């Protein structure tokens, strides 16, 4: 693997490079000038050094990221404007040595890198100041452009050096990283850079007294920024925390879930989610009242917060007596083990009144789901964990169930009633487009057969078969004239037809029983090569059963009479599937379906047992 592809090593090499550059530039520009300072000059060295150390001590943070900032840069810039670059470099050298002796918790190499970065900023700013016609000493109004250029270069060098390090560490877009870094630090740097001009004026006209005034002003500004960050944190804490349990609230959970799904997708790392429900909480509320029930919620919140902090996972209150635990880096096995350990520990934890519970102790039921690359919607992820929670409740409570673990209870699903309900909705096609109704029934039968070929669990079979039946439900929203048009569709009409997947998704989402079928409705026109619609998902980004539905749907469309295309024979349909394998269709699933079609054709051609040949 290339060294540059290893973020930690790349970052270390970058720091080595910066350090070498900083040392070379320091030696080149400074040349041991402080060895020739007269006593009066040393007074200002000590004064400016003391000012830099004071401002470096009074660091502060700004919302939202909270990066540490200080106003010591105003000292170095003022030194450039009044005394020149070598003097400013003297101050940063002595300040670095002093800070290294004072704060020994920070490794020496970090102080050295910090010194090198400041050296590069000071050197760049001084060179631009000189090139733009700036003159060291009292401020010259006619040379304002030189001061402005020096301030700008000082800021840009800092942003680039730090931003590039984060780019090496986290990758992504260098432009976006630099833009965000500039946005987060712009206010502080504007204040710092303007203050450097103020300091220059104060020192020239008021000497040490002017420097003292400046330090007082800067310390007060730093304190104000610190208070601003504290107030922001308090407001944010109230906005994202559930007051009753102390855990994160539902809104924050949703935003965190979005972020973690993006991370898991980008880095191909594990991510699991647990939905937790306190068993028989209503019984406790009815027995002791809501006030006592709230105390139980608070107790459980503290319990989850403590345990989750140790495990480096995040607990939130989902609503009522339901909680979520988001587990970055946990696969389904480790997530299931962790939640089960949590459940057992809670069973052994006493709380007043637990004797009334059927199990005689505090307990919860939990459902665990693990993120897969074909899950594109956070609500779909939550639904999987919620289904697993339902199965845990169904098995008798105080149980942790991992979604897809194929337990008997999970697989015992009779979907006859669901089929009947969907067929009732599809009968609306009988007056609008009978071909779509018949097509849906044929695809449904193909899916029934293919569920056996694929060896699906009953849960997968239910979703696949019902998804096949309902996949074109959105066509109910397409105008009759477009749906039954005999001629080729215009581009505008084709765009209308393509919207049926979004319309169908909205129809299915109105019924909780059919939310699991949304991917089959929304994604059955995605292509294996990523050129499908509505999202352009590619390969395994498309759920496996949705990829199979695309094959079934297309094969039936090719081999049955349609108003806008020539009907193909089964043999021609099979040839078309093979031709488009790897582009429109998953090649492995295509061969499975073709084998099924060919086997079915052979079975229909074989004579019945006992018949004459």
Coordinates of C-alpha atoms in Angstrom, one line a residue:
X1 CA 0.0 0.0 0.0
X2 CA 1.3 3.5 -0.8
X3 CA 2.5 5.5 2.2
X4 CA 0.3 8.4 1.2
X5 CA -2.7 6.1 1.5
X6 CA -2.0 5.6 5.2
X7 CA -3.3 8.7 6.9
X8 CA -1.3 8.5 10.1
X9 CA 2.0 7.9 8.3
X10 CA 1.2 10.6 5.7
X11 CA 0.5 13.1 8.6
X12 CA 3.8 12.3 10.3
X13 CA 5.8 12.7 7.1
X14 CA 4.0 16.0 6.6
X15 CA 5.0 17.3 10.0
X16 CA 8.6 16.2 9.4
X17 CA 8.5 18.2 6.1
X18 CA 7.0 21.3 7.8
X19 CA 9.6 21.1 10.6
X20 CA 12.5 21.0 8.2
X21 CA 11.1 23.9 6.2
X22 CA 10.5 25.9 9.4
X23 CA 14.1 25.3 10.6
X24 CA 15.7 26.2 7.3
X25 CA 13.6 29.4 6.9
X26 CA 14.3 30.4 10.6
X27 CA 18.1 30.0 10.1
X28 CA 18.0 31.8 6.7
X29 CA 15.9 34.8 7.9
X30 CA 17.1 35.1 11.6
X31 CA 20.8 34.5 11.3
X32 CA 21.3 34.8 15.1
X33 CA 20.3 38.5 15.1
X34 CA 19.3 38.5 18.8
X35 CA 23.0 38.0 19.7
X36 CA 23.6 41.6 18.7
X37 CA 20.6 43.3 20.4
X38 CA 21.4 46.2 22.7
X39 CA 19.9 46.2 26.3
X40 CA 17.0 48.5 25.2
X41 CA 16.0 46.0 22.5
X42 CA 16.1 43.2 25.1
X43 CA 13.5 45.1 27.2
X44 CA 11.1 44.8 24.3
X45 CA 12.0 41.2 23.7
X46 CA 11.0 40.4 27.2
X47 CA 7.9 42.6 27.0
X48 CA 6.6 41.1 23.8
X49 CA 7.5 37.6 25.0
X50 CA 5.5 38.1 28.1
X51 CA 2.6 39.4 26.1
X52 CA 2.7 36.4 23.8
X53 CA 2.8 34.0 26.7
X54 CA -0.2 35.6 28.4
X55 CA -2.3 35.6 25.3
X56 CA -1.2 32.0 24.6
X57 CA -2.4 31.1 28.1
X58 CA -5.8 32.7 27.6
X59 CA -7.0 30.3 24.8
X60 CA -10.6 30.0 23.9
X61 CA -13.0 28.1 21.7
X62 CA -15.6 29.2 19.2
X63 CA -18.8 27.4 18.2
X64 CA -19.6 25.1 16.5
X65 CA -16.5 23.0 16.3
X66 CA -14.7 24.3 19.3
X67 CA -11.2 24.5 17.9
X68 CA -8.7 26.1 20.3
X69 CA -7.7 29.7 19.4
X70 CA -5.5 32.4 20.9
X71 CA -4.6 36.0 20.0
X72 CA -0.8 35.6 20.3
X73 CA -0.6 36.1 16.5
X74 CA -1.3 39.8 16.9
X75 CA 2.0 40.0 18.9
X76 CA 4.1 38.4 16.1
X77 CA 2.5 40.6 13.4
X78 CA 3.1 43.7 15.4
X79 CA 6.7 42.7 15.7
X80 CA 7.0 42.3 11.9
X81 CA 5.5 45.7 11.3
X82 CA 7.6 47.6 14.0
X83 CA 10.9 45.6 14.2
X84 CA 11.0 43.2 11.3
X85 CA 10.9 39.4 10.7
X86 CA 14.0 38.5 12.7
X87 CA 12.6 40.1 15.9
X88 CA 9.3 38.3 15.4
X89 CA 11.2 35.0 14.9
X90 CA 13.1 35.7 18.2
X91 CA 9.9 36.0 20.1
X92 CA 8.4 32.8 18.7
X93 CA 11.6 30.9 19.4
X94 CA 11.7 32.0 23.1
X95 CA 8.0 31.5 23.5
X96 CA 8.2 27.9 22.2
X97 CA 11.1 27.1 24.6
X98 CA 9.1 28.6 27.5
X99 CA 5.9 26.7 26.7
X100 CA 7.8 23.5 26.3
X101 CA 9.3 23.9 29.8
X102 CA 6.0 25.0 31.3
X103 CA 3.6 22.4 29.7
X104 CA 5.5 19.2 29.7
X105 CA 2.4 17.1 29.1
X106 CA 2.5 18.1 25.4
X107 CA 5.3 16.1 23.6
X108 CA 8.3 18.2 22.5
X109 CA 7.8 17.4 18.9
X110 CA 4.3 19.1 18.9
X111 CA 5.9 22.3 20.3
X112 CA 8.5 22.0 17.5
X113 CA 5.9 21.6 14.8
X114 CA 4.0 24.5 16.2
X115 CA 7.2 26.6 16.1
X116 CA 7.8 25.6 12.5
X117 CA 4.2 26.6 11.4
X118 CA 4.5 30.0 13.1
X119 CA 7.9 30.5 11.5
X120 CA 6.5 29.8 8.0
X121 CA 3.6 32.2 8.7
X122 CA 5.9 35.0 10.0
X123 CA 8.3 34.5 7.1
X124 CA 5.6 34.6 4.4
X125 CA 3.9 37.6 6.0
X126 CA 7.2 39.5 6.3
X127 CA 8.2 38.8 2.7
X128 CA 4.9 40.0 1.3
X129 CA 5.0 43.1 3.6
X130 CA 8.4 44.0 2.2
X131 CA 7.5 43.2 -1.4
X132 CA 4.4 45.4 -1.1
X133 CA 6.5 48.4 0.0
X134 CA 5.9 48.1 3.7
X135 CA 8.4 49.9 6.0
X136 CA 9.2 48.7 9.5
X137 CA 8.6 51.2 12.3
X138 CA 5.6 53.5 12.9
X139 CA 2.6 52.8 10.8
X140 CA 2.5 54.7 7.4
X141 CA -1.0 55.3 6.2
X142 CA 0.0 55.3 2.6
X143 CA 1.3 51.8 2.9
X144 CA -2.0 50.3 4.2
X145 CA -2.1 47.8 1.2
X146 CA 1.2 46.3 2.5
X147 CA -0.2 45.8 6.0
X148 CA -3.4 44.2 4.5
X149 CA -1.4 41.9 2.2
X150 CA 0.8 40.8 5.2
X151 CA -2.3 40.1 7.3
X152 CA -4.0 38.1 4.5
X153 CA -0.9 36.0 3.7
X154 CA -0.4 35.2 7.4
X155 CA -4.0 34.0 7.6
X156 CA -3.9 32.0 4.3
X157 CA -0.6 30.2 5.2
X158 CA -2.1 29.1 8.5
X159 CA -5.3 27.9 6.9
X160 CA -3.4 25.9 4.2
X161 CA -0.9 24.3 6.5
X162 CA -3.5 23.1 9.1
X163 CA -6.1 22.3 6.4
X164 CA -3.7 20.2 4.4
X165 CA -2.9 18.1 7.5
X166 CA -6.6 17.4 8.0
X167 CA -6.8 16.5 4.3
X168 CA -4.1 13.9 4.6
X169 CA -5.7 12.6 7.8
X170 CA -9.3 12.3 6.6
X171 CA -9.1 12.7 2.8
X172 CA -12.2 14.1 1.2
X173 CA -12.1 17.4 -0.8
X174 CA -9.1 19.7 0.0
X175 CA -11.2 22.6 -1.2
X176 CA -14.1 21.8 1.2
X177 CA -11.7 21.2 4.1
X178 CA -10.0 24.6 3.5
X179 CA -13.3 26.4 3.1
X180 CA -14.7 25.0 6.3
X181 CA -11.5 25.8 8.2
X182 CA -11.5 29.4 6.9
X183 CA -15.2 29.7 7.9
X184 CA -14.5 28.4 11.4
X185 CA -11.5 30.6 12.1
X186 CA -12.3 33.8 10.1
X187 CA -13.9 35.7 13.0
X188 CA -10.9 35.1 15.3
X189 CA -8.3 35.9 12.7
X190 CA -10.1 39.1 11.7
X191 CA -10.1 40.2 15.3
X192 CA -6.4 39.1 15.8
X193 CA -5.2 40.7 12.6
X194 CA -6.9 44.1 13.3
X195 CA -5.6 44.0 16.8
X196 CA -2.0 43.6 15.5
X197 CA -2.4 47.0 13.8
X198 CA -3.9 48.5 17.0
X199 CA -0.9 47.1 18.9
X200 CA 1.6 48.6 16.5
X201 CA 0.1 52.1 17.0
X202 CA -0.1 51.7 20.8
X203 CA 3.6 50.5 21.1
X204 CA 4.9 53.3 18.9
X205 CA 3.0 56.1 20.6
X206 CA 2.6 54.7 24.2
X207 CA 5.4 52.2 24.7
X208 CA 5.0 49.7 27.5
X209 CA 1.8 51.4 28.7
X210 CA 0.3 50.8 25.3
X211 CA 1.3 47.2 25.3
X212 CA -0.3 46.8 28.8
X213 CA -3.6 48.3 27.5
X214 CA -3.5 45.9 24.6
X215 CA -3.0 42.9 26.8
X216 CA -5.9 43.9 28.9
X217 CA -8.2 44.4 25.9
X218 CA -7.1 41.0 24.4
X219 CA -7.6 39.1 27.6
X220 CA -11.1 40.6 27.9
X221 CA -11.9 39.6 24.3
X222 CA -10.6 36.1 24.9
X223 CA -12.7 35.8 28.0
X224 CA -15.8 37.0 26.1
X225 CA -15.2 34.4 23.3
X226 CA -14.8 31.8 26.0
X227 CA -18.2 32.8 27.6
X228 CA -19.8 32.8 24.2
X229 CA -18.6 29.2 23.6
X230 CA -19.9 28.2 27.1
X231 CA -23.3 29.7 26.4
X232 CA -23.4 28.0 23.0
X233 CA -22.6 24.6 24.7
X234 CA -25.4 25.1 27.2
X235 CA -27.9 26.0 24.6
X236 CA -26.8 23.1 22.4
X237 CA -26.9 20.7 25.4
X238 CA -30.6 21.7 26.0
X239 CA -31.4 21.3 22.3
X240 CA -30.0 17.8 21.9
X241 CA -30.6 16.3 25.4
X242 CA -33.8 14.7 26.8
X243 CA -34.4 16.4 30.1
X244 CA -36.0 13.4 31.8
X245 CA -33.3 10.8 31.1
X246 CA -30.2 12.9 30.3
X247 CA -29.7 11.0 27.1
X248 CA -29.7 12.4 23.6
X249 CA -33.1 13.2 22.3
X250 CA -34.9 11.8 19.2
X251 CA -33.9 14.8 16.9
X252 CA -30.2 14.4 17.7
X253 CA -30.4 10.7 17.3
X254 CA -31.7 11.1 13.8
X255 CA -28.9 13.6 12.8
X256 CA -26.3 11.3 14.4
X257 CA -27.7 8.3 12.6
X258 CA -27.4 10.2 9.3
X259 CA -23.8 11.0 10.0
X260 CA -22.8 7.5 11.1
X261 CA -24.5 5.9 8.0
X262 CA -22.4 8.2 5.8
X263 CA -19.2 7.3 7.7
X264 CA -20.0 3.6 7.5
X265 CA -20.7 3.8 3.8
X266 CA -17.6 5.8 3.0
X267 CA -15.2 3.7 5.1
X268 CA -17.0 0.3 4.7
X269 CA -17.1 -0.2 8.5
X270 CA -19.7 -1.9 10.6
X271 CA -22.6 -0.1 12.2
X272 CA -25.3 -1.6 14.3
X273 CA -28.5 -0.1 15.9
X274 CA -30.5 -1.4 18.9
X275 CA -34.1 -0.5 19.7
X276 CA -34.8 -1.0 23.4
X277 CA -38.2 -1.1 25.1
X278 CA -38.8 -1.3 28.9
X279 CA -40.9 -4.4 29.6
X280 CA -44.2 -3.8 31.3
X281 CA -43.6 -0.2 31.8
X282 CA -47.3 0.7 31.7
X283 CA -47.9 -1.7 34.6
X284 CA -45.3 0.1 36.7
X285 CA -46.8 3.5 35.8
X286 CA -50.3 2.3 36.7
X287 CA -49.1 0.8 40.0
X288 CA -47.0 3.7 41.2
X289 CA -48.0 6.7 39.2
X290 CA -46.4 8.8 36.5
X291 CA -43.9 10.6 38.8
X292 CA -42.4 7.3 39.9
X293 CA -42.5 6.1 36.3
X294 CA -40.5 9.2 35.3
X295 CA -38.0 8.3 38.0
X296 CA -37.6 4.9 36.5
X297 CA -37.0 6.4 33.1
X298 CA -34.3 8.7 34.6
X299 CA -32.7 5.7 36.3
X300 CA -32.6 3.7 33.1
X301 CA -31.2 6.8 31.3
X302 CA -28.3 7.0 33.8
X303 CA -27.7 3.3 33.5
X304 CA -27.5 3.4 29.7
X305 CA -25.4 6.5 29.7
X306 CA -22.8 5.0 32.0
X307 CA -22.6 1.6 30.3
X308 CA -22.6 3.1 26.8
X309 CA -19.8 5.6 27.6
X310 CA -17.6 2.7 28.6
X311 CA -18.4 0.8 25.4
X312 CA -18.0 3.9 23.2
X313 CA -21.5 3.7 21.8
X314 CA -24.3 6.3 21.9
X315 CA -27.7 5.9 23.8
X316 CA -30.7 8.1 23.0
X317 CA -34.3 8.3 24.1
X318 CA -36.4 7.4 21.1
X319 CA -39.8 8.2 22.7
X320 CA -41.9 7.0 25.6
X321 CA -40.2 4.0 27.1
X322 CA -38.2 3.3 24.0
X323 CA -34.4 3.9 23.6
X324 CA -31.9 3.5 20.9
X325 CA -28.2 2.5 21.1
X326 CA -26.1 3.4 18.0
X327 CA -23.0 1.2 17.8
X328 CA -20.3 2.4 15.3
X329 CA -17.8 -0.4 14.6
X330 CA -20.0 -3.2 15.9
X331 CA -21.1 -6.0 13.6
X332 CA -24.3 -8.0 14.4
X333 CA -22.5 -10.5 16.5
X334 CA -20.7 -8.0 18.8
X335 CA -23.8 -5.8 18.9
X336 CA -26.0 -8.7 20.0
X337 CA -23.5 -9.7 22.7
X338 CA -23.2 -6.2 24.0
X339 CA -26.9 -5.6 24.2
X340 CA -27.4 -9.0 25.8
X341 CA -24.8 -8.2 28.5
X342 CA -26.5 -4.9 29.1
X343 CA -29.9 -6.7 29.5
X344 CA -28.4 -9.2 32.0
X345 CA -26.7 -6.4 34.0
X346 CA -30.0 -4.5 34.2
X347 CA -31.8 -7.6 35.4
X348 CA -29.3 -7.7 38.3
X349 CA -29.8 -3.9 39.1
X350 CA -32.4 -3.1 41.7
X351 CA -34.9 -0.3 41.5
X352 CA -37.7 0.4 44.0
X353 CA -40.9 -1.5 43.0
X354 CA -39.5 -4.0 40.5
X355 CA -41.1 -6.8 42.4
X356 CA -44.4 -6.1 40.6
X357 CA -42.8 -7.0 37.2
X358 CA -43.6 -10.6 36.0
X359 CA -39.9 -11.4 36.0
X360 CA -39.4 -9.8 39.4
X361 CA -36.7 -7.5 38.0
X362 CA -36.0 -4.6 35.6
X363 CA -35.9 -5.9 32.0
X364 CA -36.1 -4.7 28.5
X365 CA -36.7 -6.3 25.1
X366 CA -34.3 -5.3 22.3
X367 CA -34.0 -5.6 18.6
X368 CA -30.7 -5.2 16.8
X369 CA -30.1 -4.5 13.1
X370 CA -26.8 -4.1 11.3
X371 CA -26.2 -1.6 8.5
X372 CA -25.8 -3.0 5.0
X373 CA -24.6 -1.2 1.9
X374 CA -28.0 -1.6 0.3
X375 CA -29.8 0.4 3.1
X376 CA -30.1 3.9 1.8
X377 CA -32.7 5.4 4.1
X378 CA -32.2 5.9 7.8
X379 CA -35.9 5.1 8.4
X380 CA -35.4 1.8 6.7
X381 CA -32.5 1.0 9.1
X382 CA -34.7 2.0 12.1
X383 CA -37.5 -0.1 10.8
X384 CA -35.3 -3.2 10.7
X385 CA -34.3 -2.7 14.3
X386 CA -37.9 -2.0 15.2
X387 CA -39.0 -5.3 13.5
X388 CA -36.4 -7.2 15.5
X389 CA -37.7 -5.5 18.7
X390 CA -41.2 -6.7 17.7
X391 CA -40.0 -10.3 17.3
X392 CA -38.2 -10.0 20.7
X393 CA -41.5 -9.0 22.3
X394 CA -43.3 -11.7 20.5
X395 CA -40.9 -14.3 22.0
X396 CA -41.8 -13.4 25.6
X397 CA -39.9 -10.2 26.4
X398 CA -36.6 -9.8 28.3
X399 CA -34.9 -11.0 25.0
X400 CA -32.5 -9.6 22.5
X401 CA -33.3 -10.4 18.9
X402 CA -30.9 -9.8 16.0
X403 CA -32.7 -9.0 12.8
X404 CA -32.3 -11.8 10.2
X405 CA -31.1 -14.4 12.7
X406 CA -33.8 -16.7 11.3
X407 CA -35.4 -17.7 14.5
X408 CA -38.6 -19.8 14.2
X409 CA -40.7 -17.0 15.7
X410 CA -39.4 -14.5 13.2
X411 CA -40.1 -16.8 10.2
X412 CA -43.6 -17.8 11.2
X413 CA -45.3 -15.2 9.1
X414 CA -48.5 -15.8 7.3
X415 CA -48.8 -13.1 4.6
X416 CA -52.1 -14.4 3.0
X417 CA -54.0 -11.4 4.3
X418 CA -51.3 -9.0 3.0
X419 CA -51.6 -10.5 -0.4
X420 CA -55.3 -10.1 -0.4
X421 CA -55.1 -6.4 0.7
X422 CA -52.5 -5.6 -2.0
X423 CA -54.7 -7.4 -4.7
X424 CA -57.6 -5.2 -3.6
X425 CA -55.6 -2.1 -4.4
X426 CA -54.3 -3.5 -7.7
X427 CA -57.8 -4.2 -8.9
X428 CA -58.0 -0.5 -9.5
X429 CA -55.9 -1.2 -12.5
X430 CA -58.7 -3.3 -14.0
X431 CA -60.5 -0.2 -15.2
X432 CA -57.3 1.8 -15.9
X433 CA -54.8 -0.6 -17.3
X434 CA -55.6 -4.3 -17.1
X435 CA -52.1 -5.2 -18.6
X436 CA -50.4 -3.8 -15.5
X437 CA -52.7 -5.8 -13.2
X438 CA -51.9 -9.0 -15.1
X439 CA -48.2 -8.2 -15.2
X440 CA -48.1 -7.7 -11.4
X441 CA -49.8 -11.1 -10.9
X442 CA -47.3 -12.8 -13.2
X443 CA -44.3 -11.2 -11.6
X444 CA -45.8 -12.2 -8.2
X445 CA -45.8 -15.9 -9.4
X446 CA -42.3 -15.7 -10.7
X447 CA -41.2 -14.3 -7.3
X448 CA -43.0 -17.1 -5.5
X449 CA -40.9 -19.6 -7.5
X450 CA -37.7 -17.7 -7.2
X451 CA -38.0 -17.4 -3.5
X452 CA -37.6 -21.2 -3.4
X453 CA -34.6 -21.2 -5.9
X454 CA -32.9 -18.5 -3.7
X455 CA -33.6 -20.4 -0.5
X456 CA -35.1 -17.4 1.2
X457 CA -36.2 -17.3 4.8
X458 CA -39.9 -16.7 5.4
X459 CA -39.3 -13.1 6.2
X460 CA -37.3 -12.5 3.0
X461 CA -39.9 -14.5 1.0
X462 CA -42.8 -12.4 2.4
X463 CA -41.1 -9.1 1.5
X464 CA -39.9 -10.3 -1.9
X465 CA -43.2 -11.8 -3.0
X466 CA -45.3 -8.9 -1.7
X467 CA -42.8 -6.4 -3.2
X468 CA -43.1 -8.1 -6.6
X469 CA -46.9 -7.9 -6.3
X470 CA -47.0 -4.2 -5.4
X471 CA -43.9 -3.0 -7.3
X472 CA -45.9 -1.0 -10.0
X473 CA -48.6 0.4 -7.6
X474 CA -47.3 3.9 -8.4
X475 CA -48.6 3.6 -12.0
X476 CA -52.1 4.3 -10.6
X477 CA -50.9 8.0 -10.6
X478 CA -49.9 8.0 -14.3
X479 CA -52.6 9.6 -16.6
X480 CA -54.7 7.1 -18.5
X481 CA -53.6 8.6 -21.9
X482 CA -49.9 8.0 -21.2
X483 CA -50.4 4.6 -19.6
X484 CA -52.3 3.3 -22.6
X485 CA -50.6 5.1 -25.4
X486 CA -49.8 2.9 -28.4
X487 CA -47.2 5.2 -29.9
X488 CA -43.7 5.9 -28.6
X489 CA -43.7 8.1 -25.5
X490 CA -42.4 11.7 -25.8
X491 CA -39.4 12.6 -23.4
X492 CA -41.9 14.5 -21.2
X493 CA -44.3 11.5 -21.0
X494 CA -41.4 9.2 -20.3
X495 CA -40.3 11.4 -17.4
X496 CA -43.9 11.1 -16.1
X497 CA -43.8 7.3 -16.3
X498 CA -40.5 7.2 -14.4
X499 CA -42.0 9.0 -11.5
X500 CA -44.2 6.0 -10.7
X501 CA -41.5 4.6 -8.5
X502 CA -41.7 7.7 -6.2
X503 CA -45.5 7.8 -6.3
X504 CA -45.6 4.1 -5.4
X505 CA -43.1 4.7 -2.5
X506 CA -45.4 7.3 -1.0
X507 CA -48.4 5.0 -1.3
X508 CA -46.7 2.1 0.5
X509 CA -45.4 4.4 3.3
X510 CA -49.0 5.3 4.3
X511 CA -49.4 1.7 5.6
X512 CA -47.0 0.5 8.3
X513 CA -47.5 -3.1 7.2
X514 CA -46.0 -2.3 3.8
X515 CA -43.1 0.0 4.7
X516 CA -40.7 -2.9 4.3
X517 CA -41.7 -3.2 0.6
X518 CA -40.6 0.3 -0.3
X519 CA -37.2 -0.7 -1.7
X520 CA -38.9 -3.1 -4.2
X521 CA -41.2 -0.3 -5.4
X522 CA -38.5 2.4 -5.5
X523 CA -35.5 0.5 -6.8
X524 CA -36.9 -2.0 -9.3
X525 CA -35.7 0.3 -12.2
X526 CA -32.2 0.7 -10.9
X527 CA -29.5 -0.9 -13.1
X528 CA -26.5 -3.0 -12.2
X529 CA -24.2 -0.5 -14.0
X530 CA -25.6 2.5 -12.1
X531 CA -27.5 4.0 -15.1
X532 CA -31.0 3.3 -13.8
X533 CA -33.4 5.5 -11.9
X534 CA -34.4 7.2 -9.6
X535 CA -31.1 7.3 -7.7
X536 CA -28.5 5.7 -10.0
X537 CA -27.5 3.1 -7.5
X538 CA -24.9 0.6 -8.7
X539 CA -24.1 -3.1 -8.1
X540 CA -24.5 -4.1 -4.4
X541 CA -25.8 -0.7 -3.5
X542 CA -29.1 -2.2 -4.9
X543 CA -30.5 -4.8 -2.5
X544 CA -30.1 -8.3 -3.8
X545 CA -33.8 -9.1 -4.0
X546 CA -34.4 -5.8 -5.8
X547 CA -31.8 -6.8 -8.4
X548 CA -33.7 -10.1 -8.8
X549 CA -37.0 -8.3 -9.1
X550 CA -35.6 -6.1 -11.9
X551 CA -34.7 -9.3 -13.9
X552 CA -38.2 -10.8 -13.3
X553 CA -40.0 -7.6 -14.1
X554 CA -38.0 -7.0 -17.3
X555 CA -38.3 -10.6 -18.5
X556 CA -42.1 -10.6 -18.1
X557 CA -42.3 -7.2 -19.9
X558 CA -40.2 -8.5 -22.8
X559 CA -42.2 -11.8 -23.2
X560 CA -45.8 -10.5 -22.9
X561 CA -47.6 -8.2 -25.3
X562 CA -47.1 -4.5 -24.6
X563 CA -48.5 -1.5 -26.6
X564 CA -45.1 0.2 -27.1
X565 CA -42.8 -2.8 -27.9
X566 CA -42.5 -6.0 -29.9
X567 CA -43.2 -9.1 -27.9
X568 CA -40.2 -11.6 -27.5
X569 CA -40.3 -15.3 -27.3
X570 CA -38.9 -16.9 -24.1
X571 CA -35.8 -17.8 -26.0
X572 CA -35.4 -14.2 -27.2
X573 CA -36.1 -13.0 -23.7
X574 CA -33.3 -15.3 -22.3
X575 CA -30.9 -14.0 -25.0
X576 CA -31.8 -10.4 -24.0
X577 CA -31.1 -11.1 -20.3
X578 CA -27.7 -12.6 -21.1
X579 CA -26.9 -9.7 -23.5
X580 CA -27.7 -7.1 -20.7
X581 CA -26.0 -9.1 -17.9
X582 CA -23.4 -6.9 -16.2
X583 CA -25.0 -3.7 -17.5
X584 CA -28.7 -3.7 -16.7
X585 CA -28.8 -6.9 -14.7
X586 CA -26.8 -8.7 -12.0
X587 CA -25.0 -11.5 -14.0
X588 CA -25.1 -14.1 -11.3
X589 CA -28.8 -13.6 -10.6
X590 CA -29.5 -13.6 -14.4
X591 CA -28.0 -17.1 -14.7
X592 CA -30.1 -18.3 -11.7
X593 CA -33.3 -17.0 -13.3
X594 CA -32.5 -18.4 -16.7
X595 CA -31.8 -21.8 -15.1
X596 CA -35.2 -21.7 -13.4
X597 CA -36.9 -20.7 -16.7
X598 CA -35.2 -23.4 -18.7
X599 CA -36.0 -26.0 -16.0
X600 CA -39.6 -25.0 -15.9
X601 CA -39.9 -25.2 -19.7
X602 CA -38.4 -28.7 -19.6
X603 CA -40.9 -29.8 -16.9
X604 CA -43.8 -28.6 -19.0
X605 CA -42.5 -30.5 -22.0
X606 CA -42.1 -33.8 -20.1
X607 CA -45.0 -36.3 -20.5
X608 CA -47.0 -37.3 -17.5
X609 CA -46.0 -40.5 -15.7
X610 CA -47.6 -43.6 -17.3
X611 CA -48.5 -41.9 -20.6
X612 CA -47.5 -43.4 -23.9
X613 CA -44.5 -42.0 -25.6

